PDB file of C-alpha atoms in Angstrom:
ATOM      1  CA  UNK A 519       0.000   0.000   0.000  1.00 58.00           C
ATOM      2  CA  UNK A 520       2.485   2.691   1.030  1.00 62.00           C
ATOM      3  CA  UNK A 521       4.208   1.329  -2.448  1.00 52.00           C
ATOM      4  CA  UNK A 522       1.325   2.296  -4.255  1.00 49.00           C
ATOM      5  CA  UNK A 523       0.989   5.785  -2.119  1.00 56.00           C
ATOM      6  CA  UNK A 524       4.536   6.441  -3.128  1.00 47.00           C
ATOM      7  CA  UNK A 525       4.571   5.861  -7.094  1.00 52.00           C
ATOM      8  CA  UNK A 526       0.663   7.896  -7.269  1.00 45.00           C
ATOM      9  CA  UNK A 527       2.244  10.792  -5.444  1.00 46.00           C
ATOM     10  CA  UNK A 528       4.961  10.419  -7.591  1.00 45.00           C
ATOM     11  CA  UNK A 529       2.973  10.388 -10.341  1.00 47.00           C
ATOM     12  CA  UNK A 530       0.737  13.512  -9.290  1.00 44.00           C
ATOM     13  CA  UNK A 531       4.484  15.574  -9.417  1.00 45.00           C
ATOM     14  CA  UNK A 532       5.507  14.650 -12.474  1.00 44.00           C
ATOM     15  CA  UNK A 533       1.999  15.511 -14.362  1.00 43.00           C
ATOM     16  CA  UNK A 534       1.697  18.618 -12.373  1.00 44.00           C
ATOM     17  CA  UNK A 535       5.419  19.793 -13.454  1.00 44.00           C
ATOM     18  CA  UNK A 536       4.656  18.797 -16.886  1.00 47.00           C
ATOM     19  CA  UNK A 537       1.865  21.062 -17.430  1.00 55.00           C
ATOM     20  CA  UNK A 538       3.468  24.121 -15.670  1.00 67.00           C
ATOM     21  CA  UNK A 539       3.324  26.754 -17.392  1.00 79.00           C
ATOM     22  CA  UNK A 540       7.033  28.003 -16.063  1.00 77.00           C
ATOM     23  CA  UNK A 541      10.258  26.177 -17.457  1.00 81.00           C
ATOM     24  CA  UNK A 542      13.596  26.424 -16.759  1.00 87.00           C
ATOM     25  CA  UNK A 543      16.296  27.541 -19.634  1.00 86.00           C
ATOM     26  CA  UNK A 544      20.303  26.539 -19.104  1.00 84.00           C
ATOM     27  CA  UNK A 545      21.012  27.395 -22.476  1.00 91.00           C
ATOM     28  CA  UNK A 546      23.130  30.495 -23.227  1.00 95.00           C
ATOM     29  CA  UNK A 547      22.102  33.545 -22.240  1.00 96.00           C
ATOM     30  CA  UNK A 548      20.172  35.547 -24.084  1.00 97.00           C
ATOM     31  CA  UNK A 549      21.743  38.600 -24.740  1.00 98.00           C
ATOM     32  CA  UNK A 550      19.391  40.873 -27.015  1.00 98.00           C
ATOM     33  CA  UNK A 551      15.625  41.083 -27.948  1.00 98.00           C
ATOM     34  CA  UNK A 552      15.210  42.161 -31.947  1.00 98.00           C
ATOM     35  CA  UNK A 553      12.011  42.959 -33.409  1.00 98.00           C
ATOM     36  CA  UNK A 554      11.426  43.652 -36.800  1.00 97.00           C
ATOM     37  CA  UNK A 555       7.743  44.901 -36.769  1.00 96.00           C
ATOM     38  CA  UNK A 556       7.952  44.620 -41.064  1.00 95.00           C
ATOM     39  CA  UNK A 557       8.698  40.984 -41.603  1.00 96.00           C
ATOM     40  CA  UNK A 558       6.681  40.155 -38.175  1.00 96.00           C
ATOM     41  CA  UNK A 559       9.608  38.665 -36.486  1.00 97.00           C
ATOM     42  CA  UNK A 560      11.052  38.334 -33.201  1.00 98.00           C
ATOM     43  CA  UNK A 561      14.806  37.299 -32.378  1.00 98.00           C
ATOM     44  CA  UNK A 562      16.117  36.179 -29.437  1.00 98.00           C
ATOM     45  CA  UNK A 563      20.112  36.931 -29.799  1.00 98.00           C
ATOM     46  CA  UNK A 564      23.114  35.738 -27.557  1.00 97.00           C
ATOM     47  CA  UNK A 565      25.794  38.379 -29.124  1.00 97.00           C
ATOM     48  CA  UNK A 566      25.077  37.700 -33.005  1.00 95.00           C
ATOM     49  CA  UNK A 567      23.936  33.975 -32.432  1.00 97.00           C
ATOM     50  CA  UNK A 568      20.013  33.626 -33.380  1.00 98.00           C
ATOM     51  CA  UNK A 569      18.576  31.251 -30.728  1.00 97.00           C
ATOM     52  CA  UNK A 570      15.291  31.636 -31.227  1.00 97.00           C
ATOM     53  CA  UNK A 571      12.751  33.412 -33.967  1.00 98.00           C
ATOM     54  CA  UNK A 572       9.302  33.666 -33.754  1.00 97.00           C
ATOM     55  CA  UNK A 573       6.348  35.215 -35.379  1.00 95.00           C
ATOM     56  CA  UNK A 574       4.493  37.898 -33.502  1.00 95.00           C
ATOM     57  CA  UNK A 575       1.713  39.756 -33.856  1.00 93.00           C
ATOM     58  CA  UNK A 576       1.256  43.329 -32.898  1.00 94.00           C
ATOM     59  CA  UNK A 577      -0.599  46.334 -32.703  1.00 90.00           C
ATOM     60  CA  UNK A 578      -3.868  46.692 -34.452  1.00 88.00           C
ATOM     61  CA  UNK A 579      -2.324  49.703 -36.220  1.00 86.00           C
ATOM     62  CA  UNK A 580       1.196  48.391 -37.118  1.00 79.00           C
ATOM     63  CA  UNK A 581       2.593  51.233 -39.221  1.00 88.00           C
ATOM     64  CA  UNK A 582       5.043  53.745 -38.012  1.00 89.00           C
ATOM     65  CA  UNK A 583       6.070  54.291 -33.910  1.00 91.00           C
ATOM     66  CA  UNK A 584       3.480  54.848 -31.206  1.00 94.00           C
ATOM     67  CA  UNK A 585       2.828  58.118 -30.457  1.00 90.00           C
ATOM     68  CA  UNK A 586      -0.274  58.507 -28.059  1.00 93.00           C
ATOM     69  CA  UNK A 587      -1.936  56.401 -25.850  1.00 94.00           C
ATOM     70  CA  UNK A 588      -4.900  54.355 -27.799  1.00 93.00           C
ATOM     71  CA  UNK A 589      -3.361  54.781 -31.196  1.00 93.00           C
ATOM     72  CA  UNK A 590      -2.835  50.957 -31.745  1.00 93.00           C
ATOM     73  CA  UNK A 591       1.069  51.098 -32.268  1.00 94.00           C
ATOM     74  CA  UNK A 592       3.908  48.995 -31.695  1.00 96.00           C
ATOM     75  CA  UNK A 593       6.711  51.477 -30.575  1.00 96.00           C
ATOM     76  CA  UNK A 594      10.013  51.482 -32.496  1.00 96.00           C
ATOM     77  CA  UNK A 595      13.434  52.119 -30.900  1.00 96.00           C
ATOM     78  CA  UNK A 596      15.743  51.111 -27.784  1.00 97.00           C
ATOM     79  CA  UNK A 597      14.485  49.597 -24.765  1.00 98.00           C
ATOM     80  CA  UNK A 598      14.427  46.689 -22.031  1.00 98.00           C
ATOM     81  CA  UNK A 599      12.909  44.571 -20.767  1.00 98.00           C
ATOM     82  CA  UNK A 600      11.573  45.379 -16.865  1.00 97.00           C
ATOM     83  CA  UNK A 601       9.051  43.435 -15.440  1.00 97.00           C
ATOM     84  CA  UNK A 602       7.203  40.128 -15.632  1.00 96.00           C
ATOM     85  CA  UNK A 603       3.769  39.159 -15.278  1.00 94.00           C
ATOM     86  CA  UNK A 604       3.061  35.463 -14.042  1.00 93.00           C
ATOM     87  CA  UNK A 605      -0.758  36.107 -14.014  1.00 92.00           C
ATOM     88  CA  UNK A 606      -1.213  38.099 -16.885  1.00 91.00           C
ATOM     89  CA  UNK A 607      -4.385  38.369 -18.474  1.00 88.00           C
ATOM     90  CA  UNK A 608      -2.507  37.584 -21.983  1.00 91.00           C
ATOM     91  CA  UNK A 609      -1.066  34.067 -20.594  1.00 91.00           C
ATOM     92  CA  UNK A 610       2.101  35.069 -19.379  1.00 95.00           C
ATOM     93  CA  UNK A 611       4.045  38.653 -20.228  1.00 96.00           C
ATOM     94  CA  UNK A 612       7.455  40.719 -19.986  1.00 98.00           C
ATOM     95  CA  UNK A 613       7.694  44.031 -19.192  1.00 97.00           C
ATOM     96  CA  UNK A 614       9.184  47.006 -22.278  1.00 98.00           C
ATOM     97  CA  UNK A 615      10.015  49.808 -20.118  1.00 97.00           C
ATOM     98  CA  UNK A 616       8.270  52.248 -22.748  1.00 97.00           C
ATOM     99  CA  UNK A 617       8.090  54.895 -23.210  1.00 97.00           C
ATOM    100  CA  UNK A 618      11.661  56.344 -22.332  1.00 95.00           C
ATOM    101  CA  UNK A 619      12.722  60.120 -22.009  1.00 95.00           C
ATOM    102  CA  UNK A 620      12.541  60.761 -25.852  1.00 95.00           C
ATOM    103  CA  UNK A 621       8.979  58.866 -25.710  1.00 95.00           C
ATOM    104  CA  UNK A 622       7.646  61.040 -23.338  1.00 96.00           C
ATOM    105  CA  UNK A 623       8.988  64.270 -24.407  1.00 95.00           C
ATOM    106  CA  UNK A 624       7.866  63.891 -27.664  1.00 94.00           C
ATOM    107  CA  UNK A 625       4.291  62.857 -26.190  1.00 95.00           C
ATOM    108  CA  UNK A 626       4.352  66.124 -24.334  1.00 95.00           C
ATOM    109  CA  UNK A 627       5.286  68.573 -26.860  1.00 96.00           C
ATOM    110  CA  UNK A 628       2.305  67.235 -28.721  1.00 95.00           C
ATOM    111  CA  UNK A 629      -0.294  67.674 -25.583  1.00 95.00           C
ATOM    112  CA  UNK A 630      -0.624  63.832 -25.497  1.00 96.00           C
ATOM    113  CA  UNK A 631      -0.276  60.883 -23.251  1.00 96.00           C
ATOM    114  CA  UNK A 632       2.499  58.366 -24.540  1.00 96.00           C
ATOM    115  CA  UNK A 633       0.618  54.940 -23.093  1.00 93.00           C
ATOM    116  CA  UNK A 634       2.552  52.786 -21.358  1.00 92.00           C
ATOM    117  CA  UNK A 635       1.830  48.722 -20.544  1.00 93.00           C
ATOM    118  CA  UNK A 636       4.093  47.253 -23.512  1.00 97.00           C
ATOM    119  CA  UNK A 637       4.342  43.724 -23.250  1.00 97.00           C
ATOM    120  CA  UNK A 638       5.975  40.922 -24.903  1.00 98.00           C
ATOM    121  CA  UNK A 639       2.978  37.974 -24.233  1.00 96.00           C
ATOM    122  CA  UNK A 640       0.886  35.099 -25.069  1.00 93.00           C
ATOM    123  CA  UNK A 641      -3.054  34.837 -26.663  1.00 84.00           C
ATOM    124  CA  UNK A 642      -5.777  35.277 -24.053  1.00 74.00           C
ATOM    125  CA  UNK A 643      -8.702  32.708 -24.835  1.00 71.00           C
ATOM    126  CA  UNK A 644     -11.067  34.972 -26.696  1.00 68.00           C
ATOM    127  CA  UNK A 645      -8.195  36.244 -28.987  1.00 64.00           C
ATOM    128  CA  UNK A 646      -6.869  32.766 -29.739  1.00 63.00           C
ATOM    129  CA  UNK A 647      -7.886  32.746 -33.570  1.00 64.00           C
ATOM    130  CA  UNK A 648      -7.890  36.444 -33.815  1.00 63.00           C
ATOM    131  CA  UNK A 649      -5.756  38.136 -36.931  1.00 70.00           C
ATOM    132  CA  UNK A 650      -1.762  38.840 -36.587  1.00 79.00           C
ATOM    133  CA  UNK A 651      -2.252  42.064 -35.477  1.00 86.00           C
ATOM    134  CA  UNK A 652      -4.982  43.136 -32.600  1.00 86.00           C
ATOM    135  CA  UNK A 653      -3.089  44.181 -29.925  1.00 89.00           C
ATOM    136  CA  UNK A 654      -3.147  47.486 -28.421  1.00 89.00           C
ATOM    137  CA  UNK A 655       0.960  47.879 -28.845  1.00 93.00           C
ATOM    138  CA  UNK A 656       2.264  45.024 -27.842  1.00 95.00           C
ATOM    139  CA  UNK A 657       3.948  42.110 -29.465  1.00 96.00           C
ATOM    140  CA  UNK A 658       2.136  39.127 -29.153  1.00 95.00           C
ATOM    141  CA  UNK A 659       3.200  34.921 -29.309  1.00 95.00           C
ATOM    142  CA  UNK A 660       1.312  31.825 -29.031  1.00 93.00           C
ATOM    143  CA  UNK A 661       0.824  30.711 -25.179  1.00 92.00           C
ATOM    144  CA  UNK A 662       3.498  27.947 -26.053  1.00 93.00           C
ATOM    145  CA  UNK A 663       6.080  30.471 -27.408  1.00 95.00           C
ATOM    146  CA  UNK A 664       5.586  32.773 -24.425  1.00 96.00           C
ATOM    147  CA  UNK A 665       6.487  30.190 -22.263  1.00 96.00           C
ATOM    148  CA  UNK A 666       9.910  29.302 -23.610  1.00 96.00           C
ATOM    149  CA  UNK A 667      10.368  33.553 -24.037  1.00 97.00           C
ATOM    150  CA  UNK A 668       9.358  33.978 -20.818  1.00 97.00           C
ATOM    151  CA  UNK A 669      12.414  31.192 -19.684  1.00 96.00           C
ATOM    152  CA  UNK A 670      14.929  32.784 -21.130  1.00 97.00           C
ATOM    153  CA  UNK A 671      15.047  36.537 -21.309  1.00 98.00           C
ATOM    154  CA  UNK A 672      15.450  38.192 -18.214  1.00 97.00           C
ATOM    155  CA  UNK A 673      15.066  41.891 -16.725  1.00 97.00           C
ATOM    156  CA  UNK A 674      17.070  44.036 -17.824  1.00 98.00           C
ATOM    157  CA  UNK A 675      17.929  42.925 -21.636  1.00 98.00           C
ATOM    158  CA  UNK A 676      18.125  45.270 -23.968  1.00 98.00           C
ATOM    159  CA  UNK A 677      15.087  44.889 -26.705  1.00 98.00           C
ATOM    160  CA  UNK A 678      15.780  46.778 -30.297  1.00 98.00           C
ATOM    161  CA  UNK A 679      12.426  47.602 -32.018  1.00 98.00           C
ATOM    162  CA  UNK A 680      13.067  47.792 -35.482  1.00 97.00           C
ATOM    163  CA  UNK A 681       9.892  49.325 -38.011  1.00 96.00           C
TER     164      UNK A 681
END
Protein backbone atom coordinates (compact mmCIF):
# COMPACT_ATOMS: atom_id res chain seq x y z
CA UNK A 1 0.00 0.00 0.00
CA UNK A 2 2.49 2.69 1.03
CA UNK A 3 4.21 1.33 -2.45
CA UNK A 4 1.32 2.30 -4.26
CA UNK A 5 0.99 5.78 -2.12
CA UNK A 6 4.54 6.44 -3.13
CA UNK A 7 4.57 5.86 -7.09
CA UNK A 8 0.66 7.90 -7.27
CA UNK A 9 2.24 10.79 -5.44
CA UNK A 10 4.96 10.42 -7.59
CA UNK A 11 2.97 10.39 -10.34
CA UNK A 12 0.74 13.51 -9.29
CA UNK A 13 4.48 15.57 -9.42
CA UNK A 14 5.51 14.65 -12.47
CA UNK A 15 2.00 15.51 -14.36
CA UNK A 16 1.70 18.62 -12.37
CA UNK A 17 5.42 19.79 -13.45
CA UNK A 18 4.66 18.80 -16.89
CA UNK A 19 1.86 21.06 -17.43
CA UNK A 20 3.47 24.12 -15.67
CA UNK A 21 3.32 26.75 -17.39
CA UNK A 22 7.03 28.00 -16.06
CA UNK A 23 10.26 26.18 -17.46
CA UNK A 24 13.60 26.42 -16.76
CA UNK A 25 16.30 27.54 -19.63
CA UNK A 26 20.30 26.54 -19.10
CA UNK A 27 21.01 27.40 -22.48
CA UNK A 28 23.13 30.50 -23.23
CA UNK A 29 22.10 33.55 -22.24
CA UNK A 30 20.17 35.55 -24.08
CA UNK A 31 21.74 38.60 -24.74
CA UNK A 32 19.39 40.87 -27.02
CA UNK A 33 15.62 41.08 -27.95
CA UNK A 34 15.21 42.16 -31.95
CA UNK A 35 12.01 42.96 -33.41
CA UNK A 36 11.43 43.65 -36.80
CA UNK A 37 7.74 44.90 -36.77
CA UNK A 38 7.95 44.62 -41.06
CA UNK A 39 8.70 40.98 -41.60
CA UNK A 40 6.68 40.16 -38.17
CA UNK A 41 9.61 38.67 -36.49
CA UNK A 42 11.05 38.33 -33.20
CA UNK A 43 14.81 37.30 -32.38
CA UNK A 44 16.12 36.18 -29.44
CA UNK A 45 20.11 36.93 -29.80
CA UNK A 46 23.11 35.74 -27.56
CA UNK A 47 25.79 38.38 -29.12
CA UNK A 48 25.08 37.70 -33.00
CA UNK A 49 23.94 33.97 -32.43
CA UNK A 50 20.01 33.63 -33.38
CA UNK A 51 18.58 31.25 -30.73
CA UNK A 52 15.29 31.64 -31.23
CA UNK A 53 12.75 33.41 -33.97
CA UNK A 54 9.30 33.67 -33.75
CA UNK A 55 6.35 35.22 -35.38
CA UNK A 56 4.49 37.90 -33.50
CA UNK A 57 1.71 39.76 -33.86
CA UNK A 58 1.26 43.33 -32.90
CA UNK A 59 -0.60 46.33 -32.70
CA UNK A 60 -3.87 46.69 -34.45
CA UNK A 61 -2.32 49.70 -36.22
CA UNK A 62 1.20 48.39 -37.12
CA UNK A 63 2.59 51.23 -39.22
CA UNK A 64 5.04 53.75 -38.01
CA UNK A 65 6.07 54.29 -33.91
CA UNK A 66 3.48 54.85 -31.21
CA UNK A 67 2.83 58.12 -30.46
CA UNK A 68 -0.27 58.51 -28.06
CA UNK A 69 -1.94 56.40 -25.85
CA UNK A 70 -4.90 54.36 -27.80
CA UNK A 71 -3.36 54.78 -31.20
CA UNK A 72 -2.84 50.96 -31.74
CA UNK A 73 1.07 51.10 -32.27
CA UNK A 74 3.91 48.99 -31.70
CA UNK A 75 6.71 51.48 -30.57
CA UNK A 76 10.01 51.48 -32.50
CA UNK A 77 13.43 52.12 -30.90
CA UNK A 78 15.74 51.11 -27.78
CA UNK A 79 14.48 49.60 -24.77
CA UNK A 80 14.43 46.69 -22.03
CA UNK A 81 12.91 44.57 -20.77
CA UNK A 82 11.57 45.38 -16.86
CA UNK A 83 9.05 43.43 -15.44
CA UNK A 84 7.20 40.13 -15.63
CA UNK A 85 3.77 39.16 -15.28
CA UNK A 86 3.06 35.46 -14.04
CA UNK A 87 -0.76 36.11 -14.01
CA UNK A 88 -1.21 38.10 -16.89
CA UNK A 89 -4.38 38.37 -18.47
CA UNK A 90 -2.51 37.58 -21.98
CA UNK A 91 -1.07 34.07 -20.59
CA UNK A 92 2.10 35.07 -19.38
CA UNK A 93 4.04 38.65 -20.23
CA UNK A 94 7.46 40.72 -19.99
CA UNK A 95 7.69 44.03 -19.19
CA UNK A 96 9.18 47.01 -22.28
CA UNK A 97 10.01 49.81 -20.12
CA UNK A 98 8.27 52.25 -22.75
CA UNK A 99 8.09 54.90 -23.21
CA UNK A 100 11.66 56.34 -22.33
CA UNK A 101 12.72 60.12 -22.01
CA UNK A 102 12.54 60.76 -25.85
CA UNK A 103 8.98 58.87 -25.71
CA UNK A 104 7.65 61.04 -23.34
CA UNK A 105 8.99 64.27 -24.41
CA UNK A 106 7.87 63.89 -27.66
CA UNK A 107 4.29 62.86 -26.19
CA UNK A 108 4.35 66.12 -24.33
CA UNK A 109 5.29 68.57 -26.86
CA UNK A 110 2.30 67.23 -28.72
CA UNK A 111 -0.29 67.67 -25.58
CA UNK A 112 -0.62 63.83 -25.50
CA UNK A 113 -0.28 60.88 -23.25
CA UNK A 114 2.50 58.37 -24.54
CA UNK A 115 0.62 54.94 -23.09
CA UNK A 116 2.55 52.79 -21.36
CA UNK A 117 1.83 48.72 -20.54
CA UNK A 118 4.09 47.25 -23.51
CA UNK A 119 4.34 43.72 -23.25
CA UNK A 120 5.97 40.92 -24.90
CA UNK A 121 2.98 37.97 -24.23
CA UNK A 122 0.89 35.10 -25.07
CA UNK A 123 -3.05 34.84 -26.66
CA UNK A 124 -5.78 35.28 -24.05
CA UNK A 125 -8.70 32.71 -24.84
CA UNK A 126 -11.07 34.97 -26.70
CA UNK A 127 -8.19 36.24 -28.99
CA UNK A 128 -6.87 32.77 -29.74
CA UNK A 129 -7.89 32.75 -33.57
CA UNK A 130 -7.89 36.44 -33.82
CA UNK A 131 -5.76 38.14 -36.93
CA UNK A 132 -1.76 38.84 -36.59
CA UNK A 133 -2.25 42.06 -35.48
CA UNK A 134 -4.98 43.14 -32.60
CA UNK A 135 -3.09 44.18 -29.92
CA UNK A 136 -3.15 47.49 -28.42
CA UNK A 137 0.96 47.88 -28.85
CA UNK A 138 2.26 45.02 -27.84
CA UNK A 139 3.95 42.11 -29.46
CA UNK A 140 2.14 39.13 -29.15
CA UNK A 141 3.20 34.92 -29.31
CA UNK A 142 1.31 31.83 -29.03
CA UNK A 143 0.82 30.71 -25.18
CA UNK A 144 3.50 27.95 -26.05
CA UNK A 145 6.08 30.47 -27.41
CA UNK A 146 5.59 32.77 -24.42
CA UNK A 147 6.49 30.19 -22.26
CA UNK A 148 9.91 29.30 -23.61
CA UNK A 149 10.37 33.55 -24.04
CA UNK A 150 9.36 33.98 -20.82
CA UNK A 151 12.41 31.19 -19.68
CA UNK A 152 14.93 32.78 -21.13
CA UNK A 153 15.05 36.54 -21.31
CA UNK A 154 15.45 38.19 -18.21
CA UNK A 155 15.07 41.89 -16.72
CA UNK A 156 17.07 44.04 -17.82
CA UNK A 157 17.93 42.92 -21.64
CA UNK A 158 18.13 45.27 -23.97
CA UNK A 159 15.09 44.89 -26.70
CA UNK A 160 15.78 46.78 -30.30
CA UNK A 161 12.43 47.60 -32.02
CA UNK A 162 13.07 47.79 -35.48
CA UNK A 163 9.89 49.33 -38.01
Amino acid sequence: MRVLRAILLVSLALTATACSKFYTYTGPEVTRVVVDKGARKMYLLHDTQVLEQYDVGLGFAPAGHKAQEGDGRTPEGEYRIDRRNPNSSFYLSIGIDYPNEEDIRRARDAGVSPGGDIFIHGRPWKNRKGGRDWTAGCIAVSNAEMRDIYAMVRNGTPITIRP
